Tab-separated table of C-alpha atoms in Angstrom:
chain	number	residue	atom	x	y	z
A	165	MET	CA	-108.553	21.034	185.903
A	166	ASP	CA	-110.604	23.079	187.883
A	167	ALA	CA	-113.211	25.157	186.241
A	168	LEU	CA	-111.614	28.394	187.378
A	169	VAL	CA	-107.529	28.692	187.144
A	170	SER	CA	-105.398	31.110	188.237
A	171	THR	CA	-102.901	33.180	186.242
A	172	GLU	CA	-99.981	31.520	188.151
A	173	TRP	CA	-101.408	27.919	187.315
A	174	LEU	CA	-101.700	29.137	183.803
A	175	ALA	CA	-98.239	30.398	183.594
A	176	GLY	CA	-96.890	27.043	184.868
A	177	GLU	CA	-98.795	24.892	182.085
A	178	LEU	CA	-98.261	27.094	179.065
A	179	GLY	CA	-96.377	24.940	176.426
A	180	ALA	CA	-98.027	21.835	177.456
A	181	PHE	CA	-98.967	19.513	174.425
A	182	ASP	CA	-102.749	19.255	175.325
A	183	LEU	CA	-103.496	22.770	176.459
A	184	ARG	CA	-105.219	25.397	174.166
A	185	VAL	CA	-105.569	28.782	175.560
A	186	VAL	CA	-108.418	30.877	173.957
A	187	ASP	CA	-109.063	34.500	173.893
A	188	ALA	CA	-112.861	34.891	173.953
A	189	THR	CA	-113.251	38.875	173.886
A	190	GLN	CA	-116.418	40.042	172.700
A	191	VAL	CA	-117.544	43.600	172.968
A	192	MET	CA	-120.614	45.719	171.929
A	193	GLU	CA	-120.746	47.136	168.577
A	194	ASP	CA	-120.947	50.740	169.710
A	195	THR	CA	-117.794	50.642	171.734
A	196	GLY	CA	-115.457	51.041	168.463
A	197	ARG	CA	-113.157	48.107	169.717
A	198	ASP	CA	-111.983	45.586	167.368
A	199	PRO	CA	-111.175	42.313	169.738
A	200	ARG	CA	-109.434	40.330	166.763
A	201	ALA	CA	-107.154	43.465	166.042
A	202	GLU	CA	-106.473	43.624	169.911
A	203	PHE	CA	-105.562	40.058	170.121
A	204	ASP	CA	-103.319	40.172	167.303
A	205	ALA	CA	-101.634	43.176	168.949
A	206	ALA	CA	-101.311	41.525	172.265
A	207	HIS	CA	-102.280	38.072	173.607
A	208	ILE	CA	-101.175	35.264	175.986
A	209	PRO	CA	-98.497	33.336	174.246
A	210	GLY	CA	-99.952	30.184	172.188
A	211	ALA	CA	-103.523	31.824	172.404
A	212	ILE	CA	-106.123	31.398	169.766
A	213	PHE	CA	-108.907	33.816	169.005
A	214	MET	CA	-112.410	32.695	169.209
A	215	ASP	CA	-114.690	35.084	167.524
A	216	LEU	CA	-118.207	34.807	169.786
A	217	ALA	CA	-119.811	37.069	167.465
A	218	GLU	CA	-119.701	34.699	164.931
A	219	LEU	CA	-120.813	31.715	167.103
A	220	VAL	CA	-124.464	32.327	166.626
A	221	ASP	CA	-127.423	31.211	164.484
A	222	SER	CA	-127.189	33.684	161.723
A	223	ALA	CA	-130.818	32.578	160.557
A	224	ASN	CA	-132.415	33.398	163.607
A	225	LEU	CA	-133.731	36.872	164.191
A	226	ILE	CA	-133.204	36.801	167.689
A	227	ALA	CA	-129.734	38.427	168.549
A	228	ASN	CA	-126.955	35.960	169.993
A	229	MET	CA	-128.538	32.613	169.667
A	230	ALA	CA	-126.590	29.783	170.102
A	231	PRO	CA	-125.399	28.147	166.645
A	232	SER	CA	-126.192	24.731	165.604
A	233	ALA	CA	-124.140	21.895	166.981
A	234	GLU	CA	-122.593	21.039	163.319
A	235	LYS	CA	-121.527	24.696	163.303
A	236	PHE	CA	-119.898	24.869	166.451
A	237	ALA	CA	-118.240	21.764	165.768
A	238	SER	CA	-116.707	22.738	162.308
A	239	ARG	CA	-115.457	26.356	164.037
A	240	MET	CA	-113.795	24.577	167.092
A	241	GLN	CA	-112.071	22.144	164.476
A	242	ALA	CA	-110.767	25.142	162.450
A	243	LEU	CA	-109.474	26.646	165.454
A	244	GLY	CA	-107.577	23.417	166.703
A	245	LEU	CA	-109.742	22.893	169.590
A	246	GLY	CA	-110.373	18.950	169.417
A	247	ASP	CA	-111.031	15.898	171.395
A	248	GLY	CA	-108.531	15.483	174.391
A	249	SER	CA	-107.701	19.371	174.771
A	250	ARG	CA	-107.670	21.258	177.886
A	251	ILE	CA	-109.141	24.625	176.979
A	252	VAL	CA	-108.578	27.699	179.247
A	253	LEU	CA	-110.764	30.788	178.158
A	254	TYR	CA	-109.920	34.307	178.887
A	255	ASP	CA	-111.164	37.627	177.741
A	256	ASN	CA	-110.694	41.701	178.026
A	257	ALA	CA	-114.321	42.453	177.967
A	258	PRO	CA	-116.511	44.554	180.456
A	259	HIS	CA	-119.141	41.747	180.187
A	260	LYS	CA	-116.774	38.784	180.925
A	261	THR	CA	-117.504	37.021	177.763
A	262	SER	CA	-115.273	33.892	178.411
A	263	ALA	CA	-118.549	32.732	180.495
A	264	ARG	CA	-120.286	32.807	177.215
A	265	ALA	CA	-117.665	30.749	175.502
A	266	TYR	CA	-117.477	28.241	178.465
A	267	TRP	CA	-121.246	27.600	178.271
A	268	LEU	CA	-121.149	26.897	174.571
A	269	LEU	CA	-118.169	24.461	174.767
A	270	ARG	CA	-119.816	22.839	177.797
A	271	MET	CA	-123.071	22.465	176.037
A	272	PHE	CA	-121.513	21.025	172.845
A	273	GLY	CA	-119.329	18.432	174.482
A	274	ALA	CA	-116.109	19.893	175.352
A	275	HIS	CA	-115.284	18.315	179.112
A	276	ASP	CA	-112.002	19.940	180.339
A	277	VAL	CA	-112.965	23.617	180.000
A	278	ALA	CA	-111.769	26.285	182.382
A	279	ILE	CA	-111.868	30.169	182.865
A	280	LEU	CA	-108.526	32.189	183.770
A	281	ASP	CA	-109.445	34.101	186.804
A	282	GLY	CA	-108.835	37.906	186.033
A	283	GLY	CA	-108.624	37.486	182.363
A	284	LEU	CA	-105.965	39.189	180.218
A	285	ALA	CA	-106.093	42.426	182.532
A	286	LYS	CA	-104.759	40.312	185.475
A	287	TRP	CA	-102.269	38.540	183.575
A	288	GLN	CA	-100.686	42.117	182.034
A	289	ALA	CA	-100.919	43.534	185.355
A	290	GLU	CA	-98.827	40.886	186.791
A	291	GLY	CA	-96.158	41.460	183.983
A	292	ARG	CA	-96.451	37.928	182.422
A	293	ALA	CA	-95.551	37.012	178.866
A	294	ILE	CA	-97.389	38.824	175.935
A	295	GLU	CA	-96.770	37.807	172.089
A	296	SER	CA	-98.348	39.519	169.191
A	297	GLY	CA	-99.173	38.392	165.704
A	298	VAL	CA	-101.395	35.840	164.138
A	299	THR	CA	-101.372	32.207	165.905
A	300	LYS	CA	-100.920	29.340	163.406
A	301	LEU	CA	-104.029	26.870	163.753
A	302	ARG	CA	-104.131	23.233	163.293
A	303	HIS	CA	-107.296	21.517	162.552
A	304	ARG	CA	-108.370	18.836	165.191
A	305	HIS	CA	-111.190	16.684	165.258
A	306	PHE	CA	-114.050	17.764	167.415
A	307	THR	CA	-116.817	15.122	168.648
A	308	VAL	CA	-119.820	17.236	169.005
A	309	TRP	CA	-123.025	16.353	170.869
A	310	ALA	CA	-125.887	18.788	172.116
A	311	ASP	CA	-126.633	18.665	175.670
A	312	ALA	CA	-130.294	20.520	176.188
A	313	GLU	CA	-129.848	20.554	179.861
A	314	PRO	CA	-127.893	23.849	179.821
A	315	VAL	CA	-130.208	25.864	178.014
A	316	ARG	CA	-133.894	26.969	178.137
A	317	SER	CA	-136.351	28.262	175.585
A	318	LYS	CA	-138.929	30.900	175.986
A	319	GLN	CA	-141.909	28.260	176.276
A	320	ASP	CA	-139.681	26.582	179.261
A	321	VAL	CA	-139.723	29.973	180.749
A	322	LEU	CA	-143.382	30.668	180.295
A	323	ASP	CA	-144.083	27.336	181.890
A	324	ASN	CA	-142.042	28.242	184.748
A	325	LEU	CA	-144.254	31.280	185.095
A	326	ASN	CA	-146.942	28.701	186.311
A	327	THR	CA	-144.813	25.682	187.945
A	328	LYS	CA	-142.465	28.095	189.380
A	329	SER	CA	-140.063	25.187	189.800
A	330	ALA	CA	-137.037	27.210	188.901
A	331	VAL	CA	-135.748	30.262	190.050
A	332	VAL	CA	-134.843	32.828	187.144
A	333	VAL	CA	-132.185	35.127	188.060
A	334	ASP	CA	-131.613	38.288	185.647
A	335	ALA	CA	-127.958	39.483	185.317
A	336	ARG	CA	-128.983	43.046	183.883
A	337	GLY	CA	-128.159	46.006	185.626
A	338	THR	CA	-131.132	47.240	188.331
A	339	PRO	CA	-132.351	50.022	186.428
A	340	ARG	CA	-132.816	47.901	183.232
A	341	PHE	CA	-134.649	45.174	185.309
A	342	THR	CA	-136.849	47.515	186.886
A	343	GLY	CA	-137.880	49.466	183.898
A	344	GLU	CA	-136.538	52.746	184.987
A	345	GLU	CA	-133.882	52.583	182.081
A	346	ALA	CA	-135.029	51.790	178.665
A	347	GLU	CA	-133.529	48.971	176.836
A	348	PRO	CA	-130.624	49.847	174.226
A	349	ARG	CA	-132.357	47.688	171.579
A	350	PRO	CA	-135.219	49.588	169.510
A	351	ASN	CA	-138.657	48.568	170.022
A	352	MET	CA	-137.977	46.580	172.976
A	353	ALA	CA	-140.148	46.778	176.192
A	354	SER	CA	-138.666	47.638	179.469
A	355	GLY	CA	-139.013	45.634	182.695
A	356	HIS	CA	-138.370	41.787	183.414
A	357	ILE	CA	-139.920	38.620	183.683
A	358	PRO	CA	-142.552	38.131	186.297
A	359	GLY	CA	-141.097	36.571	189.499
A	360	SER	CA	-137.522	36.884	188.384
A	361	ARG	CA	-134.947	37.968	190.660
A	362	ASN	CA	-132.274	40.486	190.139
A	363	LEU	CA	-128.574	39.891	190.617
A	364	PRO	CA	-126.360	42.349	188.180
A	365	TYR	CA	-123.547	40.329	186.977
A	366	ASP	CA	-120.612	42.510	188.165
A	367	GLN	CA	-121.918	41.679	191.909
A	368	VAL	CA	-119.934	38.145	191.443
A	369	PHE	CA	-116.529	39.778	191.010
A	370	ASN	CA	-113.848	41.586	193.261
A	371	ALA	CA	-112.633	44.957	192.306
A	372	ASP	CA	-109.745	43.187	190.085
A	373	GLY	CA	-112.045	41.298	187.986
A	374	THR	CA	-111.250	38.168	189.681
A	375	TYR	CA	-114.429	35.967	191.006
A	376	LYS	CA	-115.794	36.345	194.657
A	377	SER	CA	-115.206	33.532	196.706
A	378	VAL	CA	-117.588	30.672	196.810
A	379	ASP	CA	-119.135	31.749	200.127
A	380	ALA	CA	-119.536	35.316	198.749
A	381	ILE	CA	-121.067	34.248	195.539
A	382	LYS	CA	-123.587	32.171	197.433
A	383	ALA	CA	-124.216	35.480	199.703
A	384	ALA	CA	-124.770	37.350	196.640
A	385	PHE	CA	-127.315	35.153	195.242
A	386	GLU	CA	-129.255	34.798	198.628
A	387	GLY	CA	-129.038	38.525	199.038
A	388	ALA	CA	-130.868	38.970	195.592
A	389	GLY	CA	-133.765	36.677	197.081
A	390	VAL	CA	-132.519	33.464	195.014
A	391	ASP	CA	-133.489	30.300	196.762
A	392	LEU	CA	-130.376	28.234	195.773
A	393	SER	CA	-132.006	24.996	196.674
A	394	LYS	CA	-134.325	25.298	193.890
A	395	PRO	CA	-133.142	24.772	190.063
A	396	MET	CA	-131.958	28.007	188.300
A	397	ILE	CA	-132.586	29.558	185.200
A	398	THR	CA	-130.123	32.609	184.240
A	399	THR	CA	-131.174	35.407	181.776
A	400	CYS	CA	-129.736	38.896	180.774
A	401	GLY	CA	-130.373	41.082	177.263
A	402	SER	CA	-128.803	38.621	175.153
A	403	GLY	CA	-127.381	35.574	176.906
A	404	LEU	CA	-124.027	37.035	177.460
A	405	THR	CA	-124.020	38.089	181.325
A	406	ALA	CA	-126.478	35.334	182.061
A	407	ALA	CA	-123.490	32.851	181.235
A	408	VAL	CA	-121.519	34.879	184.024
A	409	LEU	CA	-123.991	34.126	186.709
A	410	LEU	CA	-124.494	30.511	185.369
A	411	PHE	CA	-120.817	30.069	185.687
A	412	ALA	CA	-120.608	31.702	189.007
A	413	ALA	CA	-123.355	29.133	190.117
A	414	HIS	CA	-121.357	26.291	189.182
A	415	LEU	CA	-118.612	27.611	191.085
A	416	THR	CA	-120.645	26.992	194.197
A	417	GLY	CA	-121.188	23.475	193.322
A	418	LYS	CA	-124.693	23.957	191.890
A	419	LYS	CA	-125.208	21.822	188.671
A	420	ASP	CA	-128.917	22.245	188.106
A	421	VAL	CA	-128.341	25.619	186.169
A	422	ALA	CA	-129.589	26.646	182.797
A	423	LEU	CA	-129.303	29.622	180.553
A	424	TYR	CA	-132.477	31.340	178.927
A	425	ASP	CA	-130.599	31.729	175.434
A	426	GLY	CA	-133.171	34.345	174.240
A	427	SER	CA	-133.134	36.169	177.126
A	428	TRP	CA	-134.700	39.696	177.057
A	429	ALA	CA	-134.132	39.934	173.286
A	430	GLU	CA	-136.488	37.599	172.767
A	431	TRP	CA	-138.946	38.018	175.902
A	432	GLY	CA	-139.132	41.867	175.517
A	433	ALA	CA	-139.529	41.915	171.654
A	434	ASP	CA	-142.739	39.572	172.029
A	435	PRO	CA	-145.877	41.756	172.751
A	436	GLN	CA	-147.447	38.485	173.946
A	437	THR	CA	-145.049	37.669	176.961
A	438	PRO	CA	-146.097	38.795	180.479
A	439	LYS	CA	-143.692	41.702	181.537
A	440	ALA	CA	-143.281	43.231	185.070
A	441	VAL	CA	-141.587	46.643	186.243
A	442	GLY	CA	-140.287	47.605	189.462
A	443	ALA	CA	-138.366	45.830	192.196
A	444	ALA	CA	-138.475	42.149	192.451
């Protein structure tokens, strides 16, 4: 299974014994939306709902940090996402949150994971089948292991300021990156990690919400001043849209990409970390 699958492909695979379709929609709290209620009202047949807002380290003061491997495995087992499953993720979120679910699943040991190109919006626009109600869940064993390669800590990013071994790419909108626009979180500095490049996450999508071609994604990275020959660290506000850039980089065949999970929620709140303003 490719990492990115089409609506046509998924329509042909629905009902396969090993296929698990997962709605990974997450929205900001101030939108007034309830992703779980929306899922109950309309979802792809046979899909289950993954609550990304709950898949966090609740003991960490930094917003949206990844959970422990044990917590993740427990939640996946309860969702029926077990060993041998082919998992297709989709969302109906402006921040394309299925990419965060993809990153978590791959980091914690799931091998056959894909994202539905265009998400629920494209599926519905094509008039494909939708169902409502609560999906029955069956526990399955999920063998978990934590791969440290796809994640970077604040210390890793601080060290990189000196070594410059990796290029840091920020997925936030340009006004937040430059510091012209205040951060939405209170008591948060503005600006960006020194030396980082800015590629707003929406620049890797077509107008219909599908991912751009591999060549166009490469051009977007290069246009932002990203040296694709170097290892990459993606960052954003709280690790959501950083996952979009990580996934987009993977689509180009790039393997040496990691996500700074703390992102600006951690970096911007620490008075000791250096900050830059203005264009990259």
